[in-house]
mmCIF file of C-alpha atoms and ligand atoms in Angstrom:
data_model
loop_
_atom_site.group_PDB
_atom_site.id
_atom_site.type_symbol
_atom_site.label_atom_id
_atom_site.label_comp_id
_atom_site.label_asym_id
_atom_site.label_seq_id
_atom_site.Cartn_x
_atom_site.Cartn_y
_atom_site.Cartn_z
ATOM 1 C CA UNK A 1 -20.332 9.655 55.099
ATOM 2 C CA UNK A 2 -18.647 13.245 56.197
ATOM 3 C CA UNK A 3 -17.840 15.765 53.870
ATOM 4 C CA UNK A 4 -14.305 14.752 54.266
ATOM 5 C CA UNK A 5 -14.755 10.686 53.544
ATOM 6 C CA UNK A 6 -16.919 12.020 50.811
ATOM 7 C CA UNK A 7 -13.781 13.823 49.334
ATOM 8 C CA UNK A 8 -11.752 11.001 49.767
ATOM 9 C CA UNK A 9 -13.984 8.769 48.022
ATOM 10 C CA UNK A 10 -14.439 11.149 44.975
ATOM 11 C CA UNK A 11 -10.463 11.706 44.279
ATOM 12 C CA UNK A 12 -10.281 8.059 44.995
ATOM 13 C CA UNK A 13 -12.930 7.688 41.757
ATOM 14 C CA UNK A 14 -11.334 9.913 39.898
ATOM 15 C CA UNK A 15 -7.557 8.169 40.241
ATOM 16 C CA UNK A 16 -8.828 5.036 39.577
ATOM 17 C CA UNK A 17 -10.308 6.001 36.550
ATOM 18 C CA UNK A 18 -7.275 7.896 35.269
ATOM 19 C CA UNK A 19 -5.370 4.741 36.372
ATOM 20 C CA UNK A 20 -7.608 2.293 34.110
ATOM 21 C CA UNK A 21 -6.793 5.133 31.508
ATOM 22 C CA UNK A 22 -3.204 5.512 31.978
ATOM 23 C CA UNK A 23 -3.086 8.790 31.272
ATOM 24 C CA UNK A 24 -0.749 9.830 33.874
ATOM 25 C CA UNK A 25 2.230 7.873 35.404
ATOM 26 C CA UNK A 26 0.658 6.544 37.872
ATOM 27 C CA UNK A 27 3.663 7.113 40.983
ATOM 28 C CA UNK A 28 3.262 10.630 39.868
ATOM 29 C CA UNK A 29 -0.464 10.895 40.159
ATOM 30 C CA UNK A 30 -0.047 9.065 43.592
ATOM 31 C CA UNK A 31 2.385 11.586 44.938
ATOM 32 C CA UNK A 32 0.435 14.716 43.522
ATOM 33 C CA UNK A 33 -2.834 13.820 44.560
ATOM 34 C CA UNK A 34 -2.519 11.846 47.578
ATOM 35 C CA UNK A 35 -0.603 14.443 48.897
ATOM 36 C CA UNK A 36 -3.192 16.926 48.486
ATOM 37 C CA UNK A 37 -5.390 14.682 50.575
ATOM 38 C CA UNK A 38 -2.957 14.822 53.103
ATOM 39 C CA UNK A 39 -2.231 17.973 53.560
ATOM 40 C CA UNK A 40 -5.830 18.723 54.593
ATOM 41 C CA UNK A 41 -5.477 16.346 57.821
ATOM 42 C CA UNK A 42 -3.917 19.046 59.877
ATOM 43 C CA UNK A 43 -6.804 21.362 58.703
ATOM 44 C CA UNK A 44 -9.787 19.347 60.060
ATOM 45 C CA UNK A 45 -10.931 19.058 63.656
ATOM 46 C CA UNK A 46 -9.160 16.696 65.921
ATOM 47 C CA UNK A 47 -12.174 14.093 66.182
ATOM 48 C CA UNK A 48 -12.375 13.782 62.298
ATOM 49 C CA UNK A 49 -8.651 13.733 61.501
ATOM 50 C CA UNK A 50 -8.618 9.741 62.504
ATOM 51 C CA UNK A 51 -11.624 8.675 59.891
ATOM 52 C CA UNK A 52 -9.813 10.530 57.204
ATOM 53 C CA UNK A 53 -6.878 8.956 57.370
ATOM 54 C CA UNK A 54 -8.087 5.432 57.622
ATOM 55 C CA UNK A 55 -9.961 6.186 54.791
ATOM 56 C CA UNK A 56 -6.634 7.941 52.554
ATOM 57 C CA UNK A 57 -5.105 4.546 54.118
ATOM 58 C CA UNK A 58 -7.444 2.333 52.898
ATOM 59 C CA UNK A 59 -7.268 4.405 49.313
ATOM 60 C CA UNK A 60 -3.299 3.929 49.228
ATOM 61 C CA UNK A 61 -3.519 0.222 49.342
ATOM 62 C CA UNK A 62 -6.370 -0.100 46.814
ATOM 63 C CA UNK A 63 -4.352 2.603 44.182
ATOM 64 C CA UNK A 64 -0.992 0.606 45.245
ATOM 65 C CA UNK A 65 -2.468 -2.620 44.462
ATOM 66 C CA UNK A 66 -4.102 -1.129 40.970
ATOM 67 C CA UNK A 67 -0.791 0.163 39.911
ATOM 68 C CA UNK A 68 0.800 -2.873 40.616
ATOM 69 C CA UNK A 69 -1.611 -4.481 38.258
ATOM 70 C CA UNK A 70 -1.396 -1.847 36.053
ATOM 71 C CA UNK A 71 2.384 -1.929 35.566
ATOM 72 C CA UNK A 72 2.448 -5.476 35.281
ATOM 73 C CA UNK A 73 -0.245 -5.256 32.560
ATOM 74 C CA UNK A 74 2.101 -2.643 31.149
ATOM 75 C CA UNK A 75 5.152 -4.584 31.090
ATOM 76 C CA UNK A 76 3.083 -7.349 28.687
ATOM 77 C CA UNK A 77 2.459 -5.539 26.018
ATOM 78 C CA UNK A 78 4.219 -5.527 22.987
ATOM 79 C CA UNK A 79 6.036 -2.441 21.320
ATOM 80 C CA UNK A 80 3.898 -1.082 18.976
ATOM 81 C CA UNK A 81 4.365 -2.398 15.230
ATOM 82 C CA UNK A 82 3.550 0.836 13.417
ATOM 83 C CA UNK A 83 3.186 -0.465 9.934
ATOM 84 C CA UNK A 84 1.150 -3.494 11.320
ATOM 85 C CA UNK A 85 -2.192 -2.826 9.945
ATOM 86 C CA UNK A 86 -3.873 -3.828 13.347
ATOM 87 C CA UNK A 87 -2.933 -3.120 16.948
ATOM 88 C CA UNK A 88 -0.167 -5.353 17.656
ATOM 89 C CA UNK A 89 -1.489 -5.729 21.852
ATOM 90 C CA UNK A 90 -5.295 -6.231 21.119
ATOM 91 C CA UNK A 91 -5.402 -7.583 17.728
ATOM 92 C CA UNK A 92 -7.932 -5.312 15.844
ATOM 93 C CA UNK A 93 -7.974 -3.312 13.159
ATOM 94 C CA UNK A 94 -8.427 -0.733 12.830
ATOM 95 C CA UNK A 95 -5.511 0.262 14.833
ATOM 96 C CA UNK A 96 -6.883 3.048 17.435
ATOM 97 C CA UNK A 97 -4.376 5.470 16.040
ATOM 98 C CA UNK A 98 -5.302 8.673 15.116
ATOM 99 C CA UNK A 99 -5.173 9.458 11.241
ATOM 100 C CA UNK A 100 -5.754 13.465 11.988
ATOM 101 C CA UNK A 101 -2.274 14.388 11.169
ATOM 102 C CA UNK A 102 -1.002 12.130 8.297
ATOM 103 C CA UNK A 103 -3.109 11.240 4.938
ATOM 104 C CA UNK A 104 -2.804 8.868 2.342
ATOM 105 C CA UNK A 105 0.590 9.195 -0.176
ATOM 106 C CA UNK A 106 -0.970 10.646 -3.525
ATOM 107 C CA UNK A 107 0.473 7.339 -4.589
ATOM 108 C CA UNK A 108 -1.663 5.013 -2.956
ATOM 109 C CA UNK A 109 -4.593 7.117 -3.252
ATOM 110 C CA UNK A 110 -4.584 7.033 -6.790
ATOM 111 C CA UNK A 111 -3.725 3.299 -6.895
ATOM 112 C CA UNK A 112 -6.862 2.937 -4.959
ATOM 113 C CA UNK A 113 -8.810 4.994 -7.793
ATOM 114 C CA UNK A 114 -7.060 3.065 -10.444
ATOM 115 C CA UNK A 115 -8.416 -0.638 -8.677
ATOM 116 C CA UNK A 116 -11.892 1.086 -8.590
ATOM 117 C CA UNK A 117 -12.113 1.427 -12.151
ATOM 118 C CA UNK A 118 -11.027 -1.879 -12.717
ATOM 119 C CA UNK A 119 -13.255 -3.812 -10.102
ATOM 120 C CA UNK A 120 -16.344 -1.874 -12.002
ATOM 121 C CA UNK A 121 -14.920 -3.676 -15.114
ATOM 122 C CA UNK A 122 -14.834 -7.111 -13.526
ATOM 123 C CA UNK A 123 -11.615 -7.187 -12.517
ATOM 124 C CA UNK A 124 -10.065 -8.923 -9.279
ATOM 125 C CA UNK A 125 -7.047 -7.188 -7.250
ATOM 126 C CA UNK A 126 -4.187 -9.068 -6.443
ATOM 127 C CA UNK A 127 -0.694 -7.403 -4.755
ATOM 128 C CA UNK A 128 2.606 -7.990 -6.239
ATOM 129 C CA UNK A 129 5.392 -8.804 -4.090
ATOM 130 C CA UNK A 130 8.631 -6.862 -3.219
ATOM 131 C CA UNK A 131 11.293 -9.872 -3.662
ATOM 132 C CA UNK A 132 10.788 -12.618 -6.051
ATOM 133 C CA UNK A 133 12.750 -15.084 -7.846
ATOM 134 C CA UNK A 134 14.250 -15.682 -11.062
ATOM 135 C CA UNK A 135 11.866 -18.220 -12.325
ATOM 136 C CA UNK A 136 9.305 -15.600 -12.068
ATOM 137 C CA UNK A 137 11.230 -12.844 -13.256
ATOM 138 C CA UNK A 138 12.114 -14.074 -16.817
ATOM 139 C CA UNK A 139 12.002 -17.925 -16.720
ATOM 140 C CA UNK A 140 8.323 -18.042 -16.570
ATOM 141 C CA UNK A 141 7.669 -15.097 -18.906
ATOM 142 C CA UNK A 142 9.744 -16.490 -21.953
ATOM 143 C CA UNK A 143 12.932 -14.842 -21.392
ATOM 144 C CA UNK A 144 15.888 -17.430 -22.359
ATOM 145 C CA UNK A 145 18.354 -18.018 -19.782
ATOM 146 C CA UNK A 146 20.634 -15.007 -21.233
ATOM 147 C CA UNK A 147 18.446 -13.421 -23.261
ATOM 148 C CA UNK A 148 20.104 -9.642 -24.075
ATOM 149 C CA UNK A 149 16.015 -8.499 -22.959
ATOM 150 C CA UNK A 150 17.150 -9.412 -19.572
ATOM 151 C CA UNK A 151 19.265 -6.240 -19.277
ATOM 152 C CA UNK A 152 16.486 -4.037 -20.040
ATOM 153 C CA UNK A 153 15.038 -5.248 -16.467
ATOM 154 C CA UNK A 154 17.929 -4.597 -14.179
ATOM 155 C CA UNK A 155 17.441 -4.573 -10.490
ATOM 156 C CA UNK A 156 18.774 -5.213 -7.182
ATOM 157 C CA UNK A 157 18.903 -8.703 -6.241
ATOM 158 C CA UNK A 158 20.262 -10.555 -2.697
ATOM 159 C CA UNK A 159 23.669 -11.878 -1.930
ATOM 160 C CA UNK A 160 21.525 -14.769 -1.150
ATOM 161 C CA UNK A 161 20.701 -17.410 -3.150
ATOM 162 C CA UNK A 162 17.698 -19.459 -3.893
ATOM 163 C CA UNK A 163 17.452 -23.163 -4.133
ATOM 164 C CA UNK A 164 18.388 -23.224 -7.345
ATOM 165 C CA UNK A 165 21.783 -21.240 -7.154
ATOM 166 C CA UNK A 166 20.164 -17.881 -8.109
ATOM 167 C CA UNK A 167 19.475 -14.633 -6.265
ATOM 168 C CA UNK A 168 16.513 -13.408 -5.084
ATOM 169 C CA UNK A 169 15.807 -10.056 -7.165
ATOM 170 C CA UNK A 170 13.451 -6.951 -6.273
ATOM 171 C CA UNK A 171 11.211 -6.679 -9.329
ATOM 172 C CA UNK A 172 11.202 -4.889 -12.254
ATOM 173 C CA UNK A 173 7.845 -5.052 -12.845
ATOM 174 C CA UNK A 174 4.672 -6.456 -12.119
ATOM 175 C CA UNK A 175 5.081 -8.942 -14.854
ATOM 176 C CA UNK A 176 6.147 -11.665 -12.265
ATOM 177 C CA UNK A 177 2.893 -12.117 -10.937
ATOM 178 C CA UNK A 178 1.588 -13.171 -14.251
ATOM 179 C CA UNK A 179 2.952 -16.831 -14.169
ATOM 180 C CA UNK A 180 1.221 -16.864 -10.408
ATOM 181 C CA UNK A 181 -2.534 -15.807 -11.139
ATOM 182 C CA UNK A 182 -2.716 -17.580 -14.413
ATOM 183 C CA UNK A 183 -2.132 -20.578 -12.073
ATOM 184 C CA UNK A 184 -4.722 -19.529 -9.407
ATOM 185 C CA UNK A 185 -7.216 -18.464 -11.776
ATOM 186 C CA UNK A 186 -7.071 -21.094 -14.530
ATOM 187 C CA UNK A 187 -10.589 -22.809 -12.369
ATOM 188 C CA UNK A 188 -12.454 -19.885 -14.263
ATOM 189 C CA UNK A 189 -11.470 -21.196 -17.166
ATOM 190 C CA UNK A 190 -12.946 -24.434 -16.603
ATOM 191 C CA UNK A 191 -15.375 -23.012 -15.044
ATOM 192 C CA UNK A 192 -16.284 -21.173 -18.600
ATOM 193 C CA UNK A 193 -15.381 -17.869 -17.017
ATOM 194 C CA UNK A 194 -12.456 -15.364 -17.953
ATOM 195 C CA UNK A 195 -9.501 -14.838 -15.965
ATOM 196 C CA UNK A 196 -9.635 -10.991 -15.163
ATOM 197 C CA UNK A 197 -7.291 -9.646 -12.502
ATOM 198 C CA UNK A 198 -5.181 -6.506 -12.171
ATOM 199 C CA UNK A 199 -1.778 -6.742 -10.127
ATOM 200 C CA UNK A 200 -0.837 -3.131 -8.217
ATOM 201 C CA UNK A 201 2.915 -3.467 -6.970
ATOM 202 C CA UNK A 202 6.085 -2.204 -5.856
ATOM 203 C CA UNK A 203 8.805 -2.117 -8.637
ATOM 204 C CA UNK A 204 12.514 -1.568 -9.201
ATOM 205 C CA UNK A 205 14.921 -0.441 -11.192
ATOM 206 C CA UNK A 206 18.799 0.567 -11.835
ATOM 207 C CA UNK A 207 18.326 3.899 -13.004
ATOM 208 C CA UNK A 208 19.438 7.130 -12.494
ATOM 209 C CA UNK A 209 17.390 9.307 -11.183
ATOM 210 C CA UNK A 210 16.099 12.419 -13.015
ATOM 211 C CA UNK A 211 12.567 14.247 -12.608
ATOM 212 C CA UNK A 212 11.132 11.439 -15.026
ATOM 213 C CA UNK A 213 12.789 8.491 -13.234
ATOM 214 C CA UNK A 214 12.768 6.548 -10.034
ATOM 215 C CA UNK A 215 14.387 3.210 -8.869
ATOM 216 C CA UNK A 216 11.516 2.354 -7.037
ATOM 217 C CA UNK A 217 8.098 2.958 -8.251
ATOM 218 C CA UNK A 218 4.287 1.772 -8.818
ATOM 219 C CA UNK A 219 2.803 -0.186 -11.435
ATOM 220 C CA UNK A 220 -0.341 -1.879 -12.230
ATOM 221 C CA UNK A 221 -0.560 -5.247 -14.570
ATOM 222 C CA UNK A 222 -3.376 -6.335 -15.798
ATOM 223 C CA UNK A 223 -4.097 -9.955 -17.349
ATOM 224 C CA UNK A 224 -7.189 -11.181 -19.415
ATOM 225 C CA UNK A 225 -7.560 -14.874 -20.622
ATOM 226 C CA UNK A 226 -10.844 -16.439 -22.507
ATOM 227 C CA UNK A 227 -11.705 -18.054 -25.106
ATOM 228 C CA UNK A 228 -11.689 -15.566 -28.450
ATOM 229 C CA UNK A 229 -9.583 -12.663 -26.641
ATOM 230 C CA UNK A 230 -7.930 -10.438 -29.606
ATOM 231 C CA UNK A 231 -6.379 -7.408 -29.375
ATOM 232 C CA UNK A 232 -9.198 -5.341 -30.014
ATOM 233 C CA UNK A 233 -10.352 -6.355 -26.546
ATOM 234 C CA UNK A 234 -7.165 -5.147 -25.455
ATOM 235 C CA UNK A 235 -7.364 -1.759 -26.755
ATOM 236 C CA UNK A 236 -11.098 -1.178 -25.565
ATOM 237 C CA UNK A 237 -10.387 -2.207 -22.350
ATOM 238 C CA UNK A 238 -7.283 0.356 -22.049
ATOM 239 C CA UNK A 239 -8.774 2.983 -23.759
ATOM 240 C CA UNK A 240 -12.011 2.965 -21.328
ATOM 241 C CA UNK A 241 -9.621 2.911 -18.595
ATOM 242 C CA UNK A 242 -7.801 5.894 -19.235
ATOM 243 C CA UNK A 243 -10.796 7.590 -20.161
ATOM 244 C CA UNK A 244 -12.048 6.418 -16.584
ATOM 245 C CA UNK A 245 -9.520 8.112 -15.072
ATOM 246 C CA UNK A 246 -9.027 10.994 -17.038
ATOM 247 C CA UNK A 247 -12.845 11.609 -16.998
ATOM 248 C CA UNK A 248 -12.371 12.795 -20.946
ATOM 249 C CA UNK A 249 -12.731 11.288 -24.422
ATOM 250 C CA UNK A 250 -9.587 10.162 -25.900
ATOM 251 C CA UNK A 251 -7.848 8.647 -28.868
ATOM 252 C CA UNK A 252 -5.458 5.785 -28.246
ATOM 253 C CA UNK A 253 -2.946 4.349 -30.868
ATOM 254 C CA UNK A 254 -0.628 1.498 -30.485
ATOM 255 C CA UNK A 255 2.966 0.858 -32.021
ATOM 256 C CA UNK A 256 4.923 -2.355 -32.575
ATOM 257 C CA UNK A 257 7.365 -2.611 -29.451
ATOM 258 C CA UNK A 258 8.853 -6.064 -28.373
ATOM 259 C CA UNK A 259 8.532 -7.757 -25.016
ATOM 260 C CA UNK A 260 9.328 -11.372 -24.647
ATOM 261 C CA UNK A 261 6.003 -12.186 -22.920
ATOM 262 C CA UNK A 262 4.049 -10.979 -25.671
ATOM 263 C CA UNK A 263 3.567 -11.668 -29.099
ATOM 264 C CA UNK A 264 2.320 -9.059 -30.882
ATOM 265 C CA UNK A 265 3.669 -6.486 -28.450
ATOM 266 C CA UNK A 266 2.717 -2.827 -28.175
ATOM 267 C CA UNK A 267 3.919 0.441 -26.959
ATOM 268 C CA UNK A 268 0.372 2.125 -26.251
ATOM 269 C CA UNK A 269 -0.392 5.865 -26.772
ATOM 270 C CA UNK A 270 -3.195 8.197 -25.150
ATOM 271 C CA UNK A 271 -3.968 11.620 -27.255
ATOM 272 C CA UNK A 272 -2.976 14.512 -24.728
ATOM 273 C CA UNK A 273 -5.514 14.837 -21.673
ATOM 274 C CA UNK A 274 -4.089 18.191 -21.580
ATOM 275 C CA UNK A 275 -3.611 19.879 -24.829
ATOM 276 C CA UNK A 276 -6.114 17.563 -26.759
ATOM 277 C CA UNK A 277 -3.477 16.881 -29.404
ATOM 278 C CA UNK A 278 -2.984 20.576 -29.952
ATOM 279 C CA UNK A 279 0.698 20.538 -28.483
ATOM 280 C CA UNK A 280 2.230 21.284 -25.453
ATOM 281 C CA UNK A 281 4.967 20.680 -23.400
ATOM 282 C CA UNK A 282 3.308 17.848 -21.344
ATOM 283 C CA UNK A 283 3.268 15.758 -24.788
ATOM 284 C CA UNK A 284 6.353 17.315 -25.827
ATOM 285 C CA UNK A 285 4.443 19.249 -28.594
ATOM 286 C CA UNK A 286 3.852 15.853 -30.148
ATOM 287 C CA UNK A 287 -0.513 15.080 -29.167
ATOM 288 C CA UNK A 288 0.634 12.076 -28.214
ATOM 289 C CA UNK A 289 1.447 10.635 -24.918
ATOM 290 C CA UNK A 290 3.454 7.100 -24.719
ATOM 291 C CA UNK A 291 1.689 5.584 -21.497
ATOM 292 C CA UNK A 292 2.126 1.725 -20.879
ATOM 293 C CA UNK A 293 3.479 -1.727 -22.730
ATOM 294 C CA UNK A 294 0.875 -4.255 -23.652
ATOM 295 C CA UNK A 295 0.453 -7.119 -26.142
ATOM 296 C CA UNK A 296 -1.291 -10.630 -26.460
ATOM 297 C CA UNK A 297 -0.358 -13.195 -23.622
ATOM 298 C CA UNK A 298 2.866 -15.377 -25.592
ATOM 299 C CA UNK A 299 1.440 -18.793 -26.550
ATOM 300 C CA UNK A 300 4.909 -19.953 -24.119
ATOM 301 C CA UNK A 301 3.717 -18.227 -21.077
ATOM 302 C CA UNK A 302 0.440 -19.549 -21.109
ATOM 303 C CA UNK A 303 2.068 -23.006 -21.619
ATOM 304 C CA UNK A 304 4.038 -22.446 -18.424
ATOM 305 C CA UNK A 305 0.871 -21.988 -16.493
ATOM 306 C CA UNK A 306 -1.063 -25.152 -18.083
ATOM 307 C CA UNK A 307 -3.169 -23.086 -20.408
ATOM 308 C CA UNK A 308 -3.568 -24.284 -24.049
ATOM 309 C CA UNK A 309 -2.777 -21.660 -26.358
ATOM 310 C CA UNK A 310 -4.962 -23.239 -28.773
ATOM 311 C CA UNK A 311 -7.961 -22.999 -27.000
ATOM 312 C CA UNK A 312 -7.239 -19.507 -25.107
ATOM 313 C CA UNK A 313 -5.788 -16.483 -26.201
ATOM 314 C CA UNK A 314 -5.286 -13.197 -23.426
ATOM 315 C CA UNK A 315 -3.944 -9.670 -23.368
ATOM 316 C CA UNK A 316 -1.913 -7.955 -20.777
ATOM 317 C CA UNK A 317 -0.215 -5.214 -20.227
ATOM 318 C CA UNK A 318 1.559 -2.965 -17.503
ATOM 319 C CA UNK A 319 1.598 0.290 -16.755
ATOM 320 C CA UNK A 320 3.807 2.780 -14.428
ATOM 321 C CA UNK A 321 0.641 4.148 -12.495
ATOM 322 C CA UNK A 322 3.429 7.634 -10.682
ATOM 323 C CA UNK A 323 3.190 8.649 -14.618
ATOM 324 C CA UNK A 324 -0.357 8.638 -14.995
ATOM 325 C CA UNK A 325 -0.539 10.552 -11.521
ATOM 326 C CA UNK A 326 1.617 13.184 -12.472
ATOM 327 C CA UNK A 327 -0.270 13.984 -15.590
ATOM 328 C CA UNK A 328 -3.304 14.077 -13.571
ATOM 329 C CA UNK A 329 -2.230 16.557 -10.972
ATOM 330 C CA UNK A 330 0.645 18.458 -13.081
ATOM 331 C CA UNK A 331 3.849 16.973 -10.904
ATOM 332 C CA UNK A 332 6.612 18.023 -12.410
ATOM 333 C CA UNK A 333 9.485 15.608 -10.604
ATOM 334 C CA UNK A 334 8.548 11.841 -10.118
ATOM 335 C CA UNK A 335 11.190 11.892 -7.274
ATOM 336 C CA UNK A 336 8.588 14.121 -5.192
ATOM 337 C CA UNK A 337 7.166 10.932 -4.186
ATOM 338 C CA UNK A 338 9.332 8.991 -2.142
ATOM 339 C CA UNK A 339 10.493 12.191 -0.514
ATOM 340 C CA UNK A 340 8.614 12.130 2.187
ATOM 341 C CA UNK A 341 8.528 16.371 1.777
ATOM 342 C CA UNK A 342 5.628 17.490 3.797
ATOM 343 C CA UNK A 343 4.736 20.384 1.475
ATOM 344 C CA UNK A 344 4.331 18.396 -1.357
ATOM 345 C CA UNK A 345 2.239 15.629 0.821
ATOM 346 C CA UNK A 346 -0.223 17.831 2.078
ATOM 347 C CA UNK A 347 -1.353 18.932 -0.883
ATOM 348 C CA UNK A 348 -3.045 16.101 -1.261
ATOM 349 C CA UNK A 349 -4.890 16.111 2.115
HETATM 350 N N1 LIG B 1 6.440 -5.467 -17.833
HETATM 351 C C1 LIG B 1 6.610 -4.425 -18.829
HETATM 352 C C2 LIG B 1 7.532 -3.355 -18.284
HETATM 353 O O1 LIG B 1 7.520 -3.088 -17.126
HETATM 354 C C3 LIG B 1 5.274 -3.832 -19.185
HETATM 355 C C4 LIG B 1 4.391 -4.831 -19.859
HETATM 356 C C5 LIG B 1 4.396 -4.937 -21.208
HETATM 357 C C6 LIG B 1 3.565 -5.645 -19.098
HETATM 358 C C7 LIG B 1 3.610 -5.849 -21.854
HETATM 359 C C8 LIG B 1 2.740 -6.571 -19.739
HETATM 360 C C9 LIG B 1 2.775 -6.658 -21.113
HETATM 361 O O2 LIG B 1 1.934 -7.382 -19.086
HETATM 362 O O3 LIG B 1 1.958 -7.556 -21.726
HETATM 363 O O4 LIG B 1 8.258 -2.792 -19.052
#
C-alpha cells in the first residue's frame, strides 16, 4: 500500500471509530475530514492521483453506509428518562451517567444512614408511597369516619375519586403503610418470628411554611409485632437509635400524647445532643428535645390486619427524619431542602 492509500486507510479507521462513538455529527465529520483527503489529490503526482481517489471513493460509500446505520440506530432510541434509575435504551443500571457534578440531597443521605442503623437492628426497609387512599389513611388506622383527629392530618388529595367515592390523598405520614406490612409480614408471625420493618417516605402536609415547617417532607415509621412486646421494648429500641445516630449517650423521656393508632400513645423526648441538658437555644433552653410520636400498636389496627391482639402486642412510631438532620448538621431553615440552592447542596458533597 502507498503512503497515500496508507493515509486513507488510517483517517478511514479513525472516522469509523468516532462514528461507532458518535462523538461528532457524523455529516460534519464527513465534510471536515473527507475534505482534507481531498484536497491533497491535486498535490500528488499524476500516476498516484487515480488510486487515491478510488480508495477516498471506496471510503465515502463505506462511512455513507455507516451513517446511514448509525442514524437509523439513532432515530430508535428512546429520550432519555432521567429519573429512571437505569438507562432507558439499554436497560442497565447503573445508568452510564456521570455522578461527578451532582451528589446525594443531605436528605437522602441521611435516610440512607438512618436504614443502616435499623437493618443492624433486624429491621427490613420498605418505601412508602406518594398517593394513597383513604382506607389507608385513617380507616385502617382507627380513625372514625369523621373523627375531629382527621384534621390534624390535612393534605392534598385528587379531584379524582376512588372506587369507593373518595379522593386519593398525598400522605400525611408514613402511618399508611402500617395496615400494608402488617399484612405482608404477618407469615413471621406464624412462622414464630417478629414483624420488624421500618417505612422511609415522602409526606405531606397543609402548613405554612416557616424555617421549622415544610408541606412536603421525610419520615421514617417503624413497626414491631411479637409475642410479649411492651413498651419498654419501645423505648430501648428508640433510645439506641438515636444514640446510633447521634454517636452520644442520651436520656430519653416519654409523655402521654394521643394518636388514634395507638393506645398508650407517646410524644418521645431525646436530652439535648448539643447542650447535654445544660440549655441552649437548639432545645429552647429547656434539655429537652421533642423528637417523634410513638405508642403500642391499637388492639383495632392489628384487628384490621388479621392479627389477634390477644396473642400479639407491637410498638410503632414515626418520626420526621429533616428534624433529626438539622440537629445533626446545625440547619437552621427546614425549607433549605427542597430548594434546590446549590450553596447549601454542596456542602454536603
Ligand atoms: N403518624 C404520626 C404523625 O405523623 C407519628 C406516629 C405516632 C407514628 C405514633 C406511629 C405511631 O407509628 O405509633 O404524626
Amino acid at each position: 500500500m502507498g503512503y497515500e492509500i496508507k493515509k486513507v486507510a488510517d483517517v478511514a479507521d479513525v472516522l469509523k471509530k468516532r462514528l461507532k462513538t458518535m462523538e461528532h455529527k457524523p455529516s460534519i465529520l464527513r465534510a471536515i475530514e473527507l475534505k482534507a483527503l481531498a484536497d491533497e489529490i491535486p498535490l500528488l503526482k499524476p500516476e498516484k492521483r487515480a488510486a487515491f481517489g478510488k480508495e477516498l471513493n471506496k471510503l465515502k460509500a463505506e462511512l455513507q453506509k455507516m451513517v446511514e446505520v448509525a442514524e437509523e440506530e439513532t432515530t430508535k432510541l428512546e429520550p432519555i428518562d432521567v429519573t429512571a434509575p437505569f438507562d432507558v435504551n439499554t436497560r442497565k443500571r447503573p445508568r452510564p451517567l456521570s455522578s461527578e457534578l451532582g451528589s446525594q440531597n443531605p436528605i437522602m443521605a441521611d435516610q440512607d444512614e438512618l436504614i443502616n442503623i435499623f437493618a443492624r437492628m433486624g429491621f427490613t426497609a420498605i418505601e412508602s408511597r406518594q398517593i394513597d387512599d383513604d382506607y389507608h389513611m385513617f380507616g385502617s388506622l382507627n380513625f372514625p369516619e369523621g373523627h375531629p383527629a382527621r384534621d390534624d392530618y390535612d393534605s392534598f388529595v385528587t379531584a379524582e375519586k376512588d372506587k369507593n367515592g373518595k379522593p386519593f390523598i398525598a400522605p400525611a405520614h408514613t402511618s399508611t403503610m402500617q395496615n400494608r406490612v402488617l399484612k405482608q409480614f404477618k407469615p413471621n408471625l406464624e412462622k414464630g418470628q417478629a414483624i420488624a420493618v421500618v417505612i422511609p417516605g415522602r409526606v405531606f402536609r397543609n402548613e405554612d411554611l416557616d424555617p421549622r415547617h415544610e408541606h412536603t417532607f421525610q419520615q421514617i415509621e417503624g413497626v414491631y409485632v411479637d409475642k410479649g412486646i411492651h413498651a419498654g421494648h419501645l423505648i430501648a429500641t428508640l433510645k439506641t437509635f438515636l444514640q446510633e445516630y447521634y454517636g452520644q449517650e442520651l436520656d430519653v423521656k416519654t409523655q402521654p400524647f394521643y394518636f388514634p393508632f395507638t393506645e398508650p400513645s407517646f410524644e418521645f423526648a431525646m436530652s439535648c445532643p448539643f447542650c447535654r441538658k445544660k440549655g441552649c437555644n437548639v432545645c429552647s433552653y429547656s434539655g429537652w428535645i421533642e423528637i417523634l410520636g410513638c405508642g403500642m400498636i391499637h388492639p383495632n389496627v392489628l384487628k384490621e390486619a388479621g392479627i389477634d391482639p390477644n396473642v400479639f402486642t407491637g410498638f410503632a412510631w414515626g418520626v420526621g427524619t429533616m428534624r433529626l438532620t438539622m440537629m445533626k448538621y446545625g440547619i437552621e431553615d427546614i425549607r433549605h431542602f427542597n430548594s434546590g440552592k446549590l450553596e447549601f447542596l454542596r456542602q454536603f458533597k
